[in-house]
Tab-separated table of C-alpha atoms in Angstrom:
chain	number	residue	atom	x	y	z
K	200	MET	CA	-22.803	0.608	23.620
K	201	LYS	CA	-21.305	-1.149	20.588
K	202	THR	CA	-18.383	0.156	18.517
K	203	ILE	CA	-20.331	1.689	15.623
K	204	PRO	CA	-22.618	3.973	17.692
K	205	LYS	CA	-19.686	4.832	19.992
K	206	ASP	CA	-17.580	5.735	16.972
K	207	LYS	CA	-20.297	8.031	15.664
K	208	LYS	CA	-20.665	9.681	19.080
K	209	PHE	CA	-17.034	10.185	20.053
K	210	ILE	CA	-14.840	10.205	16.919
K	211	SER	CA	-14.667	13.058	14.427
K	212	ARG	CA	-13.466	12.372	10.893
K	213	GLY	CA	-14.493	15.581	9.204
K	214	GLY	CA	-16.840	15.065	6.281
K	215	ASP	CA	-16.014	11.413	5.616
K	216	ARG	CA	-18.583	8.920	6.871
K	217	PRO	CA	-16.850	5.787	8.143
K	218	LYS	CA	-17.670	2.488	6.481
K	219	GLU	CA	-19.707	0.453	8.924
K	220	ILE	CA	-17.083	-2.256	9.162
K	221	VAL	CA	-15.286	-2.757	12.465
K	222	ILE	CA	-11.852	-4.157	11.616
K	223	SER	CA	-10.572	-6.655	14.164
K	224	ARG	CA	-7.432	-8.074	12.511
K	225	THR	CA	-5.306	-8.077	9.373
K	226	GLU	CA	-3.382	-10.817	7.616
K	227	GLY	CA	-1.581	-10.776	4.281
K	228	SER	CA	-3.953	-9.257	1.727
K	229	HIS	CA	-7.022	-9.606	3.942
K	230	VAL	CA	-8.771	-7.747	6.732
K	231	TYR	CA	-11.386	-9.236	9.043
K	232	ASP	CA	-14.305	-7.545	10.750
K	233	ASP	CA	-15.504	-8.133	14.303
K	234	HIS	CA	-17.924	-10.797	13.067
K	235	GLY	CA	-15.115	-12.741	11.417
K	236	LYS	CA	-16.038	-11.766	7.857
K	237	LYS	CA	-13.028	-11.812	5.554
K	238	TYR	CA	-12.372	-9.051	3.022
K	239	ILE	CA	-9.797	-8.873	0.249
K	240	ASP	CA	-7.977	-5.613	0.913
K	241	PHE	CA	-7.282	-3.928	-2.418
K	242	MET	CA	-6.459	-0.575	-0.789
K	243	VAL	CA	-3.953	-1.540	1.968
K	244	GLY	CA	-4.502	1.768	3.730
K	245	TRP	CA	-4.138	3.780	0.503
K	246	CYS	CA	-0.637	2.621	-0.527
K	247	VAL	CA	0.514	1.899	3.028
K	248	GLY	CA	0.729	-1.897	3.294
K	249	ASN	CA	2.841	-2.520	0.226
K	250	ILE	CA	4.312	-5.755	1.619
K	251	GLY	CA	0.988	-6.906	3.024
K	252	TRP	CA	-0.165	-7.166	6.615
K	253	GLY	CA	1.552	-9.228	9.286
K	254	GLN	CA	4.903	-9.984	7.666
K	255	THR	CA	6.650	-12.342	10.088
K	256	GLU	CA	10.156	-10.897	9.644
K	257	VAL	CA	9.000	-7.342	10.276
K	258	ARG	CA	6.829	-8.178	13.239
K	259	ARG	CA	9.610	-10.245	14.776
K	260	ALA	CA	12.035	-7.308	14.533
K	261	ILE	CA	9.495	-5.042	16.225
K	262	ARG	CA	8.856	-7.561	19.022
K	263	GLN	CA	12.591	-7.806	19.634
K	264	PHE	CA	12.976	-4.037	20.071
K	265	ARG	CA	14.621	-3.262	23.395
K	266	GLY	CA	15.594	0.351	22.819
K	267	PRO	CA	14.622	3.510	24.698
K	268	ASP	CA	11.030	4.701	24.844
K	269	TYR	CA	12.014	8.151	23.648
K	270	VAL	CA	15.114	10.132	22.715
K	271	THR	CA	15.053	13.932	22.555
K	272	PRO	CA	15.828	14.997	18.952
K	273	SER	CA	18.714	17.230	20.124
K	274	TYR	CA	20.685	14.107	21.132
K	275	MET	CA	22.033	11.323	18.904
K	276	TYR	CA	20.663	7.822	18.462
K	277	LYS	CA	22.297	5.156	16.309
K	278	PRO	CA	19.153	3.825	14.517
K	279	TRP	CA	18.333	7.365	13.299
K	280	THR	CA	21.696	7.397	11.563
K	281	GLU	CA	21.188	3.890	10.185
K	282	LEU	CA	17.815	4.793	8.667
K	283	ALA	CA	19.011	8.113	7.243
K	284	GLU	CA	22.060	6.450	5.682
K	285	LEU	CA	19.880	3.736	4.167
K	286	LEU	CA	17.543	6.310	2.610
K	287	ALA	CA	20.508	8.198	1.173
K	288	GLN	CA	21.728	4.970	-0.433
K	289	ILE	CA	18.471	4.025	-2.145
K	290	THR	CA	16.987	7.372	-3.228
K	291	PRO	CA	17.926	8.880	-6.619
K	292	GLY	CA	20.380	11.650	-7.396
K	293	ARG	CA	22.201	13.559	-4.667
K	294	LEU	CA	19.615	13.204	-1.913
K	295	GLN	CA	21.555	12.736	1.295
K	296	LYS	CA	20.212	14.334	4.468
K	297	THR	CA	16.931	13.350	6.116
K	298	PHE	CA	14.500	15.265	8.307
K	299	PHE	CA	12.271	12.835	10.216
K	300	ALA	CA	8.544	13.444	10.617
K	301	THR	CA	5.429	11.739	11.940
K	302	GLY	CA	4.000	11.052	8.478
K	303	GLY	CA	3.502	12.301	4.937
K	304	THR	CA	1.796	15.589	5.746
K	305	GLU	CA	4.580	16.709	8.057
K	306	ALA	CA	7.190	15.523	5.551
K	307	VAL	CA	5.587	17.720	2.880
K	308	GLU	CA	5.408	20.666	5.259
K	309	THR	CA	9.131	20.301	5.940
K	310	ALA	CA	9.836	20.104	2.196
K	311	LEU	CA	8.004	23.377	1.528
K	312	GLN	CA	9.869	25.114	4.341
K	313	ALA	CA	13.208	23.765	3.115
K	314	ALA	CA	12.514	25.005	-0.425
K	315	MET	CA	11.709	28.490	0.850
K	316	SER	CA	14.794	28.580	3.075
K	317	TYR	CA	17.062	27.470	0.248
K	318	THR	CA	15.717	29.712	-2.509
K	319	GLY	CA	14.566	32.724	-0.514
K	320	ARG	CA	11.333	32.544	-2.531
K	321	HIS	CA	7.746	31.820	-1.488
K	322	HIS	CA	5.809	30.907	-4.652
K	323	PHE	CA	4.885	27.294	-5.476
K	324	ILE	CA	3.638	25.274	-8.430
K	325	SER	CA	1.640	22.072	-8.033
K	326	ILE	CA	-0.963	20.035	-9.889
K	327	GLU	CA	-4.607	21.003	-9.606
K	328	GLY	CA	-6.656	18.463	-7.696
K	329	SER	CA	-3.608	16.791	-6.181
K	330	TYR	CA	-3.294	15.851	-2.520
K	331	HIS	CA	-0.202	16.410	-0.379
K	332	GLY	CA	-1.631	16.340	3.139
K	333	HIS	CA	-3.859	18.235	5.541
K	334	SER	CA	-1.656	20.918	7.075
K	335	ILE	CA	-2.098	24.539	5.985
K	336	GLY	CA	0.961	24.353	3.745
K	337	ALA	CA	0.084	20.975	2.257
K	338	MET	CA	-3.502	22.048	1.552
K	339	SER	CA	-2.219	25.231	-0.060
K	340	VAL	CA	-0.397	23.227	-2.737
K	341	GLY	CA	-3.196	20.652	-2.939
K	342	ASP	CA	-6.648	20.819	-4.467
K	343	SER	CA	-7.919	24.414	-4.820
K	344	ALA	CA	-11.234	23.197	-3.372
K	345	PHE	CA	-9.601	23.569	0.068
K	346	ARG	CA	-9.662	27.335	-0.447
K	347	LYS	CA	-13.465	27.393	-0.418
K	348	GLN	CA	-13.329	26.552	3.280
K	349	TYR	CA	-9.954	27.976	4.305
K	350	HIS	CA	-9.603	31.445	2.843
K	351	ASN	CA	-6.203	32.146	4.390
K	352	LEU	CA	-4.142	29.362	2.834
K	353	LEU	CA	-0.713	30.295	1.449
K	354	PHE	CA	-0.714	32.827	-1.366
K	355	HIS	CA	1.096	32.441	-4.699
K	356	CYS	CA	0.330	28.740	-5.128
K	357	ASN	CA	-0.034	28.204	-8.862
K	358	LYS	CA	-1.857	25.110	-10.147
K	359	ILE	CA	-1.369	23.247	-13.423
K	360	ASN	CA	-4.311	21.290	-14.804
K	361	PRO	CA	-3.880	17.773	-16.215
K	362	PRO	CA	-3.211	16.250	-18.655
K	363	LEU	CA	0.463	16.655	-17.906
K	364	ASP	CA	1.857	16.878	-21.393
K	365	ALA	CA	3.926	19.309	-23.475
K	366	LYS	CA	1.231	21.986	-23.214
K	367	ALA	CA	1.145	21.721	-19.412
K	368	ALA	CA	4.950	21.761	-19.298
K	369	ALA	CA	4.980	25.026	-21.247
K	370	LYS	CA	2.721	26.585	-18.611
K	371	VAL	CA	5.120	25.474	-15.872
K	372	VAL	CA	8.090	26.954	-17.731
K	373	LYS	CA	6.292	30.278	-18.145
K	374	LEU	CA	5.687	30.462	-14.390
K	375	LEU	CA	9.285	29.519	-13.608
K	376	GLN	CA	10.635	32.323	-15.771
K	377	SER	CA	9.616	34.841	-13.109
K	378	ARG	CA	12.320	33.337	-10.844
K	379	LYS	CA	9.885	33.693	-7.929
K	380	VAL	CA	8.994	30.010	-7.586
K	381	ALA	CA	10.560	28.215	-4.632
K	382	ALA	CA	9.445	24.743	-5.694
K	383	LEU	CA	7.462	22.603	-8.049
K	384	ILE	CA	5.898	19.889	-5.906
K	385	MET	CA	4.114	16.876	-7.348
K	386	GLU	CA	3.811	13.132	-7.237
K	387	PRO	CA	5.645	11.662	-10.225
K	388	ILE	CA	2.448	9.679	-10.890
K	389	ILE	CA	-0.575	11.223	-9.231
K	390	MET	CA	-2.509	8.715	-7.167
K	391	ASN	CA	-5.568	10.697	-6.088
K	392	LEU	CA	-6.266	11.909	-9.633
K	393	GLY	CA	-7.023	8.365	-10.658
K	394	VAL	CA	-3.401	7.433	-11.432
K	395	GLU	CA	-2.663	10.434	-13.660
K	396	ILE	CA	0.509	9.619	-15.580
K	397	PRO	CA	2.578	12.539	-16.937
K	398	THR	CA	4.317	12.168	-20.285
K	399	LYS	CA	8.093	11.795	-20.328
K	400	GLU	CA	8.275	15.007	-22.327
K	401	PHE	CA	6.518	16.836	-19.490
K	402	PHE	CA	9.151	15.880	-16.949
K	403	GLN	CA	12.068	16.369	-19.330
K	404	THR	CA	10.908	19.934	-19.904
K	405	VAL	CA	10.001	20.914	-16.340
K	406	SER	CA	13.009	19.301	-14.647
K	407	ALA	CA	15.371	21.118	-17.016
K	408	ALA	CA	13.506	24.383	-16.436
K	409	CYS	CA	13.661	23.977	-12.653
K	410	LYS	CA	17.440	23.727	-12.871
K	411	LYS	CA	17.649	26.691	-15.267
K	412	TYR	CA	15.561	29.029	-13.119
K	413	GLY	CA	16.757	27.916	-9.688
K	414	THR	CA	13.528	26.222	-8.608
K	415	VAL	CA	13.550	23.216	-6.285
K	416	LEU	CA	11.921	20.038	-7.617
K	417	ILE	CA	10.054	18.189	-4.861
K	418	ALA	CA	9.024	14.620	-5.633
K	419	ASP	CA	6.219	13.653	-3.269
K	420	GLU	CA	6.681	9.875	-3.040
K	421	VAL	CA	4.639	9.390	0.118
K	422	ALA	CA	2.120	7.235	-1.781
K	423	THR	CA	4.170	6.258	-4.834
K	424	GLY	CA	7.335	5.124	-3.082
K	425	PHE	CA	8.435	1.592	-2.286
K	426	GLY	CA	7.210	-0.236	-5.344
K	427	ARG	CA	3.668	1.021	-5.802
K	428	THR	CA	4.136	1.998	-9.463
K	429	GLY	CA	6.442	-0.876	-10.416
K	430	ARG	CA	9.728	0.802	-9.461
K	431	LEU	CA	11.228	1.423	-6.049
K	432	PHE	CA	10.348	5.090	-6.583
K	433	ALA	CA	8.031	6.512	-9.226
K	434	SER	CA	10.725	9.098	-10.028
K	435	GLU	CA	12.648	6.273	-11.717
K	436	HIS	CA	10.098	6.080	-14.544
K	437	TYR	CA	11.343	9.498	-15.653
K	438	SER	CA	14.986	9.312	-14.516
K	439	LEU	CA	14.206	12.199	-12.167
K	440	LYS	CA	16.784	13.432	-9.704
K	441	PRO	CA	14.692	15.570	-7.368
K	442	ASP	CA	16.176	18.094	-4.972
K	443	ILE	CA	13.780	16.972	-2.229
K	444	MET	CA	11.804	13.768	-1.794
K	445	THR	CA	9.058	13.147	0.738
K	446	LEU	CA	8.360	9.641	2.028
K	447	GLY	CA	5.736	7.976	4.210
K	448	LYS	CA	3.072	5.254	3.890
K	449	GLY	CA	5.077	2.467	2.184
K	450	LEU	CA	8.185	3.670	4.034
K	451	THR	CA	6.831	2.008	7.177
K	452	GLY	CA	4.348	-0.387	5.588
K	453	GLY	CA	1.929	0.483	8.381
K	454	TYR	CA	4.169	-1.140	10.982
K	455	GLY	CA	5.030	2.224	12.498
K	456	ALA	CA	4.244	5.928	12.184
K	457	LEU	CA	7.015	7.831	10.438
K	458	GLY	CA	7.631	10.139	7.497
K	459	ALA	CA	10.821	11.499	5.999
K	460	THR	CA	12.001	14.460	3.955
K	461	ILE	CA	15.321	13.770	2.256
K	462	VAL	CA	17.201	16.661	0.654
K	463	THR	CA	20.506	17.514	-1.020
K	464	PRO	CA	23.378	18.727	1.178
K	465	GLU	CA	22.942	22.284	-0.104
K	466	ILE	CA	19.282	22.433	0.869
K	467	ALA	CA	20.027	20.898	4.275
K	468	LYS	CA	22.654	23.602	4.818
K	469	ALA	CA	20.024	26.290	4.193
K	470	MET	CA	17.960	24.845	7.063
K	471	GLU	CA	20.774	25.176	9.597
K	472	TRP	CA	19.350	28.126	11.453
K	473	GLY	CA	17.839	28.254	14.910
K	474	PHE	CA	14.739	26.095	15.316
K	475	SER	CA	14.244	25.632	11.574
K	476	HIS	CA	12.754	22.160	12.052
K	477	TYR	CA	11.358	20.134	14.925
K	478	SER	CA	9.156	17.055	15.263
K	479	THR	CA	8.371	15.681	18.697
K	480	PHE	CA	7.425	12.181	17.576
K	481	GLY	CA	9.078	11.947	14.160
K	482	TRP	CA	12.081	10.370	15.894
K	483	THR	CA	10.311	7.904	18.211
K	484	PRO	CA	12.618	4.866	18.570
K	485	ILE	CA	9.970	2.135	18.197
K	486	ASN	CA	8.718	3.716	14.963
K	487	VAL	CA	12.270	3.978	13.651
K	488	ALA	CA	12.781	0.283	14.473
K	489	ALA	CA	9.575	-0.609	12.601
K	490	THR	CA	10.607	1.503	9.610
K	491	LEU	CA	14.065	-0.040	9.467
K	492	ALA	CA	12.544	-3.513	9.619
K	493	ASN	CA	10.088	-2.718	6.831
K	494	VAL	CA	12.659	-1.075	4.529
K	495	ARG	CA	15.214	-3.832	5.098
K	496	TYR	CA	12.613	-6.472	4.352
K	497	PHE	CA	11.629	-4.678	1.145
K	498	LEU	CA	15.215	-4.294	-0.041
K	499	LYS	CA	16.088	-7.883	0.854
K	500	HIS	CA	13.191	-9.171	-1.256
K	501	GLN	CA	12.985	-6.288	-3.731
K	502	LYS	CA	13.634	-8.267	-6.900
K	503	LYS	CA	11.064	-10.899	-5.997
K	504	ILE	CA	8.475	-8.357	-4.815
K	505	LEU	CA	8.690	-6.170	-7.917
K	506	SER	CA	8.773	-9.149	-10.287
K	507	HIS	CA	5.671	-10.631	-8.687
K	508	ALA	CA	3.945	-7.236	-8.666
K	509	ALA	CA	4.615	-6.876	-12.413
K	510	GLU	CA	3.031	-10.281	-13.082
K	511	ILE	CA	-0.039	-9.425	-11.012
K	512	ALA	CA	-0.270	-6.008	-12.675
K	513	ASP	CA	-0.379	-7.667	-16.096
K	514	TYR	CA	-2.980	-10.164	-14.891
K	515	LEU	CA	-5.217	-7.456	-13.430
K	516	HIS	CA	-4.897	-5.310	-16.558
K	517	SER	CA	-5.966	-8.251	-18.702
K	518	ARG	CA	-8.930	-9.124	-16.497
K	519	LEU	CA	-10.032	-5.505	-16.226
K	520	GLY	CA	-9.762	-4.997	-19.973
K	521	ASP	CA	-12.169	-7.897	-20.505
K	522	MET	CA	-14.523	-6.863	-17.701
K	523	PRO	CA	-18.157	-6.496	-18.870
K	524	PHE	CA	-18.657	-3.010	-17.417
K	525	GLN	CA	-22.006	-1.457	-18.293
K	526	GLN	CA	-20.347	1.864	-19.189
K	527	PRO	CA	-17.438	2.831	-21.459
K	528	PHE	CA	-14.270	2.798	-19.363
K	529	GLU	CA	-10.580	3.622	-19.390
K	530	ILE	CA	-7.810	1.953	-17.388
K	531	HIS	CA	-5.094	4.104	-15.848
K	532	GLN	CA	-2.336	1.891	-14.476
K	533	ALA	CA	1.242	2.117	-13.281
K	534	GLY	CA	2.306	-1.125	-11.633
K	535	LEU	CA	-0.221	-1.895	-8.920
K	536	ALA	CA	-1.658	1.605	-8.885
K	537	ILE	CA	-4.858	1.128	-10.891
K	538	ALA	CA	-7.845	3.350	-11.622
K	539	ILE	CA	-10.900	2.619	-13.770
K	540	HIS	CA	-12.501	5.752	-15.206
K	541	PHE	CA	-16.080	6.115	-16.462
K	542	ASP	CA	-18.217	8.915	-17.826
K	543	ASP	CA	-21.013	8.083	-15.373
K	544	THR	CA	-20.630	9.607	-11.906
K	545	LYS	CA	-22.845	7.119	-10.020
K	546	TYR	CA	-21.621	3.870	-11.548
K	547	PRO	CA	-18.185	3.579	-9.857
K	548	GLY	CA	-19.671	4.218	-6.418
K	549	GLU	CA	-22.206	1.450	-6.947
K	550	ILE	CA	-19.446	-0.944	-7.975
K	551	VAL	CA	-17.342	-0.155	-4.909
K	552	ARG	CA	-20.308	-0.575	-2.565
K	553	LYS	CA	-21.426	-3.894	-4.043
K	554	CYS	CA	-17.879	-5.251	-4.075
K	555	ARG	CA	-17.484	-4.384	-0.400
K	556	GLU	CA	-20.698	-6.239	0.382
K	557	ARG	CA	-19.232	-9.314	-1.337
K	558	GLY	CA	-15.850	-9.071	0.381
K	559	LEU	CA	-13.640	-6.874	-1.800
K	560	ILE	CA	-12.431	-3.498	-0.536
K	561	MET	CA	-11.682	-0.844	-3.160
K	562	ALA	CA	-12.346	2.909	-3.142
K	563	ARG	CA	-14.087	5.494	-5.239
K	564	GLU	CA	-11.860	8.274	-6.558
K	565	GLY	CA	-13.295	11.620	-7.594
K	566	ALA	CA	-16.581	11.764	-9.435
K	567	SER	CA	-16.163	9.009	-11.972
K	568	ALA	CA	-13.499	6.447	-11.090
K	569	PHE	CA	-12.640	3.692	-8.651
K	570	ILE	CA	-9.149	2.684	-7.620
K	571	MET	CA	-7.209	-0.396	-6.550
K	572	PHE	CA	-3.969	-0.414	-4.577
K	573	PRO	CA	-3.399	-4.086	-3.650
K	574	ALA	CA	-0.362	-5.304	-1.748
K	575	LEU	CA	2.594	-5.849	-4.066
K	576	ASN	CA	2.856	-9.467	-2.942
K	577	VAL	CA	-0.841	-10.272	-3.227
K	578	PRO	CA	-1.114	-13.969	-4.182
K	579	ARG	CA	-2.423	-14.651	-7.679
K	580	THR	CA	-5.237	-16.757	-6.196
K	581	VAL	CA	-6.366	-13.743	-4.158
K	582	ALA	CA	-6.080	-11.441	-7.171
K	583	LYS	CA	-8.220	-13.884	-9.164
K	584	ARG	CA	-10.831	-14.006	-6.424
K	585	ALA	CA	-10.921	-10.201	-6.362
K	586	MET	CA	-11.504	-10.037	-10.117
K	587	ASP	CA	-14.165	-12.735	-9.876
K	588	ILE	CA	-15.999	-10.667	-7.264
K	589	LEU	CA	-15.725	-7.559	-9.422
K	590	GLU	CA	-16.968	-9.424	-12.479
K	591	SER	CA	-19.913	-10.812	-10.538
K	592	VAL	CA	-20.848	-7.263	-9.544
K	593	VAL	CA	-20.572	-5.622	-12.963
C-alpha cells in the first residue's frame, strides 16, 4: 500500500484533509515530493523554518551532539541554563526566567497558568478569531468557534474584535477596570487573522492599562518571533515590554521540538509551589541542542538575515501590488508575514490550489485571504520565480 492511502487509513488529522503531496526532502526554500517534484515553500511550516531548511551550521551542531538521551527535569543540565540565559538576554523588558515546553501550545498553557498564579485571578482577554494552540486553555482564549464543539472550555474568556484600534483599546480598558482579568494574551501582529496589525495607539493604551489594573500582558510570539515581522520579536514594533512571552516555531527553526515561556522574576516566584509546572519532553537534550544551534545561528547572522528579509519584503510588496488579480484586493504585510485579502470567498482558494499545482506552496487563510510566510533568507531569484508563478495563475 502506498503512502497516500496508508495515511488516509492510519493517520487522524481532525477535520483537515492532507494535501496529496508526499514530502521526501527539504532544502533551503524548497521541498520535494516523492516523485522528485520541486516546490517553492512559501509557508515554511507556518513560520517555523525562518532560516530555511537544511542550514549547514545548524545541522552540523546537531550531528555533533554527544549529550545524554534524557535528563529528568528535577536535575540540572548545563545547556538548559545556556538556552535560558540566552533567551533572557535577547527578549525585551525584564523577562528572565524560562519554563521549557514541547511547543507553542504547551508554552501558552504555561503562560495562562503563570498569570493565574501571579494575579490570583482567572479571567482572560484575547482577540476574537486568534489562535494560540489546541489545548483546552489555549482554545479557550482562541477563536470562539471552538466553543461550538467543546462546551466546557474555560469560562470568563473575553474576546475583542478587530480592527485593533482606539475603539478596541477602550473595550479592553473597560474590561480591565473590573480588576478580575489575569492576563491579556495576544500576538503583537496576528498571523492567522491574515496579518492583522494593531495600531500603535491600541498597544499604548492597553499596555498602560494592564500595568494600572494589575493585569499580566502575554505576548504570544510563537509565530511572530525570530524575524518573521521584520524585527527579532514583533513586540519591538510597539516597544512592548510584556510580562510573559511565549516562543516556539522559529525558536527551533524546525530543527527540534521545543517551546518556551519566559517570565519576569516576580511571576516565576508565584509559580514556586509544589508541582506547578512539568513537561516530560520540554527539556529533551537533543532538542535543546537543536534550539541552541538555531538561535545562535540566527543571532550570529541577524543583521544580514533581517536586512535581506526587508529587501525581499519590499520586492514582494511591489510585485503583489502590481499583480493582475481578478478581484479587488488588499495587502496586509509586516516583514515577511504577508496576506492578500479579497471580497470573494472562492477566489483565494483557487489561487492557492493552482499555485501548488505549478510548484508554489502558499495557504488559504479564513474565508477570503491567502498568506505567504517565506523563509527570511529566501533568495531573490526564488522570490521572483514564486511571483512569476503567482502572476501566471492570476
